[in-house]
Coordinates of C-alpha atoms in Angstrom, one line a residue:
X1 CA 0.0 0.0 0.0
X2 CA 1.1 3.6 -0.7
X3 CA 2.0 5.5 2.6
X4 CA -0.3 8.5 3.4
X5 CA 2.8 10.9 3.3
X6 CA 2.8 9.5 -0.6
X7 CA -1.2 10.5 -1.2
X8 CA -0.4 13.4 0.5
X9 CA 2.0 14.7 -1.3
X10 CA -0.3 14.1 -4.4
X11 CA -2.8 15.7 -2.8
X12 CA -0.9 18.7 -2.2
X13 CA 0.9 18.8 -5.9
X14 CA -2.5 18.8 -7.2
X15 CA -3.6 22.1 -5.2
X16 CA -0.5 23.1 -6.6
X17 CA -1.0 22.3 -10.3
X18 CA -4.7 23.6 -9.7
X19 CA -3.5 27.0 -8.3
X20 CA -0.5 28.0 -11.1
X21 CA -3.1 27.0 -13.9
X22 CA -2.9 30.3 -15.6
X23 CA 1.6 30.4 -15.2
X24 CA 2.7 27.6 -17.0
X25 CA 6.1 28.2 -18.2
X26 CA 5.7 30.4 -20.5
X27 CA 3.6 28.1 -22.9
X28 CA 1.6 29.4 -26.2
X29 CA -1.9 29.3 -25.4
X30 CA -3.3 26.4 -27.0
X31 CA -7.3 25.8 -27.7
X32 CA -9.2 23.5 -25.2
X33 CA -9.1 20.6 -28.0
X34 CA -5.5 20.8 -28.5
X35 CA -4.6 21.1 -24.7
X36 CA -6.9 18.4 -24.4
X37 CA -4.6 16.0 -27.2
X38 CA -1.7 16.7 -25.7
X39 CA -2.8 15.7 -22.1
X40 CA -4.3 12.2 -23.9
X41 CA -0.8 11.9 -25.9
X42 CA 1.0 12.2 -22.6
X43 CA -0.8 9.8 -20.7
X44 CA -2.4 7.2 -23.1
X45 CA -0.7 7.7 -26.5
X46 CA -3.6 8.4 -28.8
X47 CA -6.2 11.1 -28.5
X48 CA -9.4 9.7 -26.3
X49 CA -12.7 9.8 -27.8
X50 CA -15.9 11.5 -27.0
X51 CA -16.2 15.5 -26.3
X52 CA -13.8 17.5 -24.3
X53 CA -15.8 17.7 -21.0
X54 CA -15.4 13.6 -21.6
X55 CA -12.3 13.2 -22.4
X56 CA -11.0 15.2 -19.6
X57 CA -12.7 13.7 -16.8
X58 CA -11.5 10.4 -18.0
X59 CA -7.9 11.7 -17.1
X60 CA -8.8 13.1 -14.3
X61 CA -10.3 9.7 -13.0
X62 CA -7.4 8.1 -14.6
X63 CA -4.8 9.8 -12.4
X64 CA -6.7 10.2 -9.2
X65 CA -10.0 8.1 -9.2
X66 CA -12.4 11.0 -9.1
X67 CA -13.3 14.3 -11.2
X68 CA -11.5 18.1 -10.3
X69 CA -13.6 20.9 -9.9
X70 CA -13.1 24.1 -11.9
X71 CA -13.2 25.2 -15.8
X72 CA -12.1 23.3 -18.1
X73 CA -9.5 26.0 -18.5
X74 CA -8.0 25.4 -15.1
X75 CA -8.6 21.9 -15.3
X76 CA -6.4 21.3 -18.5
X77 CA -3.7 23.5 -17.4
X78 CA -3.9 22.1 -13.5
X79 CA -3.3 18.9 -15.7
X80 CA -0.5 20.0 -17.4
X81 CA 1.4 21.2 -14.5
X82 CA 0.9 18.4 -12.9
X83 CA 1.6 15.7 -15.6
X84 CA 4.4 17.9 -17.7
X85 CA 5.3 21.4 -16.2
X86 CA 5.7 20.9 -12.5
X87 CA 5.6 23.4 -9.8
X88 CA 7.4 25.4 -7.6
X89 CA 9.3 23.3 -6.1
X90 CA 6.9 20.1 -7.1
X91 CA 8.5 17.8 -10.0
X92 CA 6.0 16.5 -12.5
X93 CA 5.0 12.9 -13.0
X94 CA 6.9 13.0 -16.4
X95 CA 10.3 13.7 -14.1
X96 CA 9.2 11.2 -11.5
X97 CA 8.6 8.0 -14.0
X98 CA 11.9 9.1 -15.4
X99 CA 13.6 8.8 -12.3
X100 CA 11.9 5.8 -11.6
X101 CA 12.6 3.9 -15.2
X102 CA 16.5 5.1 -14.6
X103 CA 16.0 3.4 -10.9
X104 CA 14.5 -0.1 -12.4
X105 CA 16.0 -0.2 -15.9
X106 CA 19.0 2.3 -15.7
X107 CA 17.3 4.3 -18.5
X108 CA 14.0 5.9 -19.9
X109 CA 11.4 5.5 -22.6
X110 CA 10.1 8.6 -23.7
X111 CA 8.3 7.6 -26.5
X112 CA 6.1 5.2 -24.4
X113 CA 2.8 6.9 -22.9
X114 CA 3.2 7.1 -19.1
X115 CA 0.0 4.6 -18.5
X116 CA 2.2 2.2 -20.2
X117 CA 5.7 3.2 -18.7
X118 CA 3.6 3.3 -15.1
X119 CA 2.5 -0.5 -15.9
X120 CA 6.1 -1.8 -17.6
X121 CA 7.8 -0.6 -14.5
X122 CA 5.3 -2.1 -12.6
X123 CA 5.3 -5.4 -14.3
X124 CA 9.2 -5.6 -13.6
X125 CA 9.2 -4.9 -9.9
X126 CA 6.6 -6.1 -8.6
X127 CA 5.3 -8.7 -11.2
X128 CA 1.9 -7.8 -12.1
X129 CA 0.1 -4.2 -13.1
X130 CA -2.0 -2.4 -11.0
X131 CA -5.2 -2.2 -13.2
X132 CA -8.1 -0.2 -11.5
X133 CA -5.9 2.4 -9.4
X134 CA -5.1 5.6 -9.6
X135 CA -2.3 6.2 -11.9
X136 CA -0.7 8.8 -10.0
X137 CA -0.8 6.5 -7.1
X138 CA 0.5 3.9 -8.6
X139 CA 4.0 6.1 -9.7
X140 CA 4.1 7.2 -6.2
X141 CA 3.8 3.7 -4.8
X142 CA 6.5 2.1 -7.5
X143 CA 8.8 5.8 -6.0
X144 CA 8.7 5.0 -2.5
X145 CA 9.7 1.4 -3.1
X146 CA 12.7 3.0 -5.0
X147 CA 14.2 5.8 -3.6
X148 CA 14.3 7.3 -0.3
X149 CA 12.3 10.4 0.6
X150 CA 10.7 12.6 -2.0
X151 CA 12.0 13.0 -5.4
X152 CA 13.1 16.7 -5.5
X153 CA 14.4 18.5 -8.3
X154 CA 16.5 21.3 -8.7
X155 CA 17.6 24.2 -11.5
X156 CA 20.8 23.2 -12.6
X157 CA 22.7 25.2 -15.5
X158 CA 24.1 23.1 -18.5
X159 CA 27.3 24.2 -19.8
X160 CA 27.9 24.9 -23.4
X161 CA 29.9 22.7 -25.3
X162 CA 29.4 19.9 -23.2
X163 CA 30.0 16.6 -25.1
X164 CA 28.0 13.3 -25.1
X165 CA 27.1 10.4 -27.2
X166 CA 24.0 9.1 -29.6
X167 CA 22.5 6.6 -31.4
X168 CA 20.1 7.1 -34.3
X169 CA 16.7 5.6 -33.9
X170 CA 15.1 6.5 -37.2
X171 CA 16.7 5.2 -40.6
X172 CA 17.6 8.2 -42.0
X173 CA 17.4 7.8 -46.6
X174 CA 19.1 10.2 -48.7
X175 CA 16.8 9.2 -51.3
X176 CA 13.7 9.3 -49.4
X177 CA 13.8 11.8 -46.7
X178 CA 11.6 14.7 -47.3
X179 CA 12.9 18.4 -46.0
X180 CA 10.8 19.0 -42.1
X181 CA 10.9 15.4 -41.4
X182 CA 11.5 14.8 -37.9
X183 CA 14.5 12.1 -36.9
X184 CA 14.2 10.9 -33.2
X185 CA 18.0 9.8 -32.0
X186 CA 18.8 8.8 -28.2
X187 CA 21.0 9.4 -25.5
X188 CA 23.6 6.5 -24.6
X189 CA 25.3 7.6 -21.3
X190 CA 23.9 9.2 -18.3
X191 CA 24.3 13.2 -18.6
X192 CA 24.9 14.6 -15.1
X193 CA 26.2 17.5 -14.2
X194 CA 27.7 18.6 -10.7
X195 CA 25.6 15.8 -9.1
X196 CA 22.2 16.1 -10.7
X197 CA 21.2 13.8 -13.3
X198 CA 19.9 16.0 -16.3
X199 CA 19.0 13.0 -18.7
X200 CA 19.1 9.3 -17.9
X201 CA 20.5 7.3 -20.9
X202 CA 17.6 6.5 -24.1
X203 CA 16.6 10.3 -23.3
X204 CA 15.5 11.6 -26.7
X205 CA 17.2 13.7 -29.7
X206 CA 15.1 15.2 -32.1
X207 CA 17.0 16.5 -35.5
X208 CA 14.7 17.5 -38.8
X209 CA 15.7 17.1 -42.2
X210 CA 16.7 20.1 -43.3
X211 CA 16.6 20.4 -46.8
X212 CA 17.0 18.5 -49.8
X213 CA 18.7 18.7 -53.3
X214 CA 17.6 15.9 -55.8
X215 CA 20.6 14.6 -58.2
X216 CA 21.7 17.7 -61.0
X217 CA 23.6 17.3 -63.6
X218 CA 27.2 16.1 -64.6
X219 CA 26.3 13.0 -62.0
X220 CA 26.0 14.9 -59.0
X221 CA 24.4 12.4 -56.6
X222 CA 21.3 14.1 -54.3
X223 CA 22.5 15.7 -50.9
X224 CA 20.6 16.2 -47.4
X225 CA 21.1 18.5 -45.1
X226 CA 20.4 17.4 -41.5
X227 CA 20.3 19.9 -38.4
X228 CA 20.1 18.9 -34.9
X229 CA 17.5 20.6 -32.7
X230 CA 16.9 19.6 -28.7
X231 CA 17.7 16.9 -26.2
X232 CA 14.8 16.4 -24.0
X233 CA 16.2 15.9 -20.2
X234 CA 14.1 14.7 -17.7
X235 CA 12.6 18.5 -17.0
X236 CA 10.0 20.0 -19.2
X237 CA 12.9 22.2 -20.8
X238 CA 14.7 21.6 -24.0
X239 CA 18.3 21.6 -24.5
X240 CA 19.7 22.8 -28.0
X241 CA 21.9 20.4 -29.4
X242 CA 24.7 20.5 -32.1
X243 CA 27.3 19.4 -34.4
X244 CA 30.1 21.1 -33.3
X245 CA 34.2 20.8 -33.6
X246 CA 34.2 19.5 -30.2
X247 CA 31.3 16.6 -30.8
X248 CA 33.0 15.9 -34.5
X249 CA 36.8 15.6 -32.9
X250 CA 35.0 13.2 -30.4
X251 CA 33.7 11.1 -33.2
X252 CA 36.6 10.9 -34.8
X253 CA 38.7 10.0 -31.8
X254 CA 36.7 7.3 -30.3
X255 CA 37.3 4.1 -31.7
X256 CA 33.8 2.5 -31.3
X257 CA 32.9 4.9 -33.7
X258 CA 35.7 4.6 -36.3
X259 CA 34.3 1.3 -36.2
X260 CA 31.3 2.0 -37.3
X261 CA 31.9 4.6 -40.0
X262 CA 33.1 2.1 -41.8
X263 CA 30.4 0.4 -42.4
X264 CA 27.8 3.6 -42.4
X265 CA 27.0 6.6 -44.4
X266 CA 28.6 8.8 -41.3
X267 CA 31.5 7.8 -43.0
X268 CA 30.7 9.8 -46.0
X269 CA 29.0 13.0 -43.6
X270 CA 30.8 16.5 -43.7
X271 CA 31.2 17.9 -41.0
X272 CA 31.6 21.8 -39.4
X273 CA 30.3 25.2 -40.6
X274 CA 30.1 24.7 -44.6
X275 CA 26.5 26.3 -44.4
X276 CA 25.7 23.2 -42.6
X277 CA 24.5 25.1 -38.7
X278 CA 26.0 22.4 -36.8
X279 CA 24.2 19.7 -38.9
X280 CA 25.2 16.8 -41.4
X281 CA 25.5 16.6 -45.2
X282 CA 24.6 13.2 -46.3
X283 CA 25.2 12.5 -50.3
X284 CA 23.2 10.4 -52.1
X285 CA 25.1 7.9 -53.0
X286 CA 26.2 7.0 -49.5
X287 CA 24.4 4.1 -47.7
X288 CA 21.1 4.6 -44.7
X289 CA 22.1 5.9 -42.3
X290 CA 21.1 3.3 -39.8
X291 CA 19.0 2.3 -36.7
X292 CA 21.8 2.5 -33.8
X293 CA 24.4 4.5 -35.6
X294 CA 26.6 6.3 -33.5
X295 CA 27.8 9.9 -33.4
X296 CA 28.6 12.6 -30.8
X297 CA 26.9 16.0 -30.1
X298 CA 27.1 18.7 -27.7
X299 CA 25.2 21.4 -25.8
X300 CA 24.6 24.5 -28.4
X301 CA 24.8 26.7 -25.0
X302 CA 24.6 27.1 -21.5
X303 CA 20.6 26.1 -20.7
X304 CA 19.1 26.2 -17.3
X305 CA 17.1 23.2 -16.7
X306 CA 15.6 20.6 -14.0
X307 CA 17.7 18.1 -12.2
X308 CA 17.5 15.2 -9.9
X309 CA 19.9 15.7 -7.2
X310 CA 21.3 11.9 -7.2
X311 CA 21.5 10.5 -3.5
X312 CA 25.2 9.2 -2.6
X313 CA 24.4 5.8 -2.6
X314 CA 22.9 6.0 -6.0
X315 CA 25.8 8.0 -7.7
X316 CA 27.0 4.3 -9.1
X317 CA 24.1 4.5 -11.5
X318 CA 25.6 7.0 -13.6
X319 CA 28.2 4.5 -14.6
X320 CA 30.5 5.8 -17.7
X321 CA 28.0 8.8 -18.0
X322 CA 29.3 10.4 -14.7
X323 CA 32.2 11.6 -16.4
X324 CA 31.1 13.8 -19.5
X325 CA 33.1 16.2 -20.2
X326 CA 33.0 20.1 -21.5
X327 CA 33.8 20.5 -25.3
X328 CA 37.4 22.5 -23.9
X329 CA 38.5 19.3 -22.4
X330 CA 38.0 16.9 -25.2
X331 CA 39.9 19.8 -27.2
X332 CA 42.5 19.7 -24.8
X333 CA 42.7 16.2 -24.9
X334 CA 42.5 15.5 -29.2
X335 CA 44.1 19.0 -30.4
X336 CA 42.0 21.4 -32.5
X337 CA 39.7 20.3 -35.6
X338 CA 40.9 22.1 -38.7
X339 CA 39.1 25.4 -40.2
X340 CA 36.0 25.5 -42.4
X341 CA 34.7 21.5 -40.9
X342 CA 36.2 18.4 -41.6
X343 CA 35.5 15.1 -43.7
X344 CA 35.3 11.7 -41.3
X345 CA 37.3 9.3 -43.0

């Protein structure tokens, strides 16, 4: 059973959520249907049916077994702080089931719904779901089997330049890809910073196709321009992401990833300024690039975001990810990359 300090606090988050409905971060003010299929996305992954008033009291019994009062107004954004945003002070349930999947499994799933990360976590520590509770309930019960206390977070500033590794989850087709597609990538070590953990390992990388130049004359093959947007910590913020000298030295350096340019289209990616933003160039006549193909990025800038200050006996968790380091040591380390961006070879 979930201790009453645990519905409490629930209790009291809720209030919370309910009373900063009209702050919530700074967000563009939606309509009620879209606020409305962002809160189903979030917590079933797939818009419910029915009207509004419907849909929304389904989430609301969902995550706490009864209805909230208010407007719809407050209740949608009371719903969103709670579930996304947070509070002063009061981490959101999209921070706590990350903490608690990096707890269980050593890393996340963001692109599960959290009805189905709540019951996979379940599932794995205690063998069987907990159909018919309260979802919020259920995180908070699967938390204080975990961890110790209550999950805090606090703002912790990102450095710039600081250097970590991805894999692509998308195939990626220079013949195919279409310019404002949207390529998902994830996060393979722990990034922590000073203590905090910022984004467990599998956090996700978006990038976008950025444009696209079919084959020309005198047997020039088609090109695609690639640009890398955000990593999505375990906060609601985003962190902008790049291809920098730092990130491309560190590719080039690591042996892993020698490896597996040679049998890859990174292999055949420019790299650096070139018109490029901090993205790729793939040509066309280079192969996929492929489900779990690795490369290294780095933090476009210094980004104030929400961390989980990581108890001492849990620092062993971070394993090789506790020791990222800024884009001036890797520098240091490999030398300086070469004017005007670089060809991996």
């Amino acid at each position: 059973m979930m201790s009453r300090r645990s519905f409490a606090s629930i209790i009291v988050f809720l209030l919370l959520s309910l009373a900063f409905a009209g702050a919530s971060w700074g967000q563009d003010v939606d309509t009620p249907e879209q606020m409305q299929d962002q809160i189903d996305l979030l917590i079933h992954g797939e818009k419910g049916a029915g009207g509004i008033i419907q849909r929304l009291a389904k989430v609301e019994t969902d995550l706490f077994g009864r209805e909230l009062p208010g407007s719809i107004s407050e209740r949608q954004m009371g719903l969103l702080n709670f579930v996304k945003n947070g509070t002063l002070g009061q981490p959101s349930m999209v921070f706590k089931a990350g903490i608690a999947e990096w707890g269980i499994t050593h890393e996340v799933r963001p692109d599960l719904s959290l009805a189905r990360r709540i019951a996979e976590m379940e599932r794995q520590l205690e063998g069987e779901v907990g159909e018919g509770r309260p979802l919020a309930m259920r995180l908070e019960r699967l938390l204080s089997l975990l961890f110790p206390g209550q999950i805090a977070w606090q703002d912790v500033n990102v450095p710039a330049n600081l250097v970590f590794r991805v894999t692509f989850v998308d195939r990626v087709t220079p013949k195919s890809a279409v310019a404002g597609d949207i390529v998902r990538l994830k996060l393979e070590d722990n990034l922590a910073v000073g203590g905090y953990l910022i984004a467990p390992r599998g956090s996700r990388v978006i990038a976008r196709v950025d444009t696209v130049k079919p084959p020309r004359s005198f047997g020039r093959p088609s090109e695609i321009k690639f640009a890398f947007e955000r990593l999505e910590p375990l906060g609601p913020e985003a962190v902008p992401v790049f291809l920098g000298d730092a990130s491309a030295l560190a590719t080039k350096s690591d042996a892993t990833m020698a490896t597996a340019m040679g049998t890859s289209a990174i292999g055949a990616i420019l790299l650096g300024p070139l018109g490029l933003a901090g993205g790729l160039l793939v040509r066309g006549d280079a192969p996929d690039v492929a489900p779990g193909t690795p490369i290294f990025l780095e933090t476009a800038s210094v980004t104030a975001v929400k961390g989980y200050p990581i108890p001492p006996s849990l620092l062993g968790l971070l394993g090789g990810g506790q020791d990222v380091a800024p884009a001036g040591q890797v520098q240091e380390e490999f030398g300086q990359v070469s004017e005007g961006g670089d060809l991996i070879e």
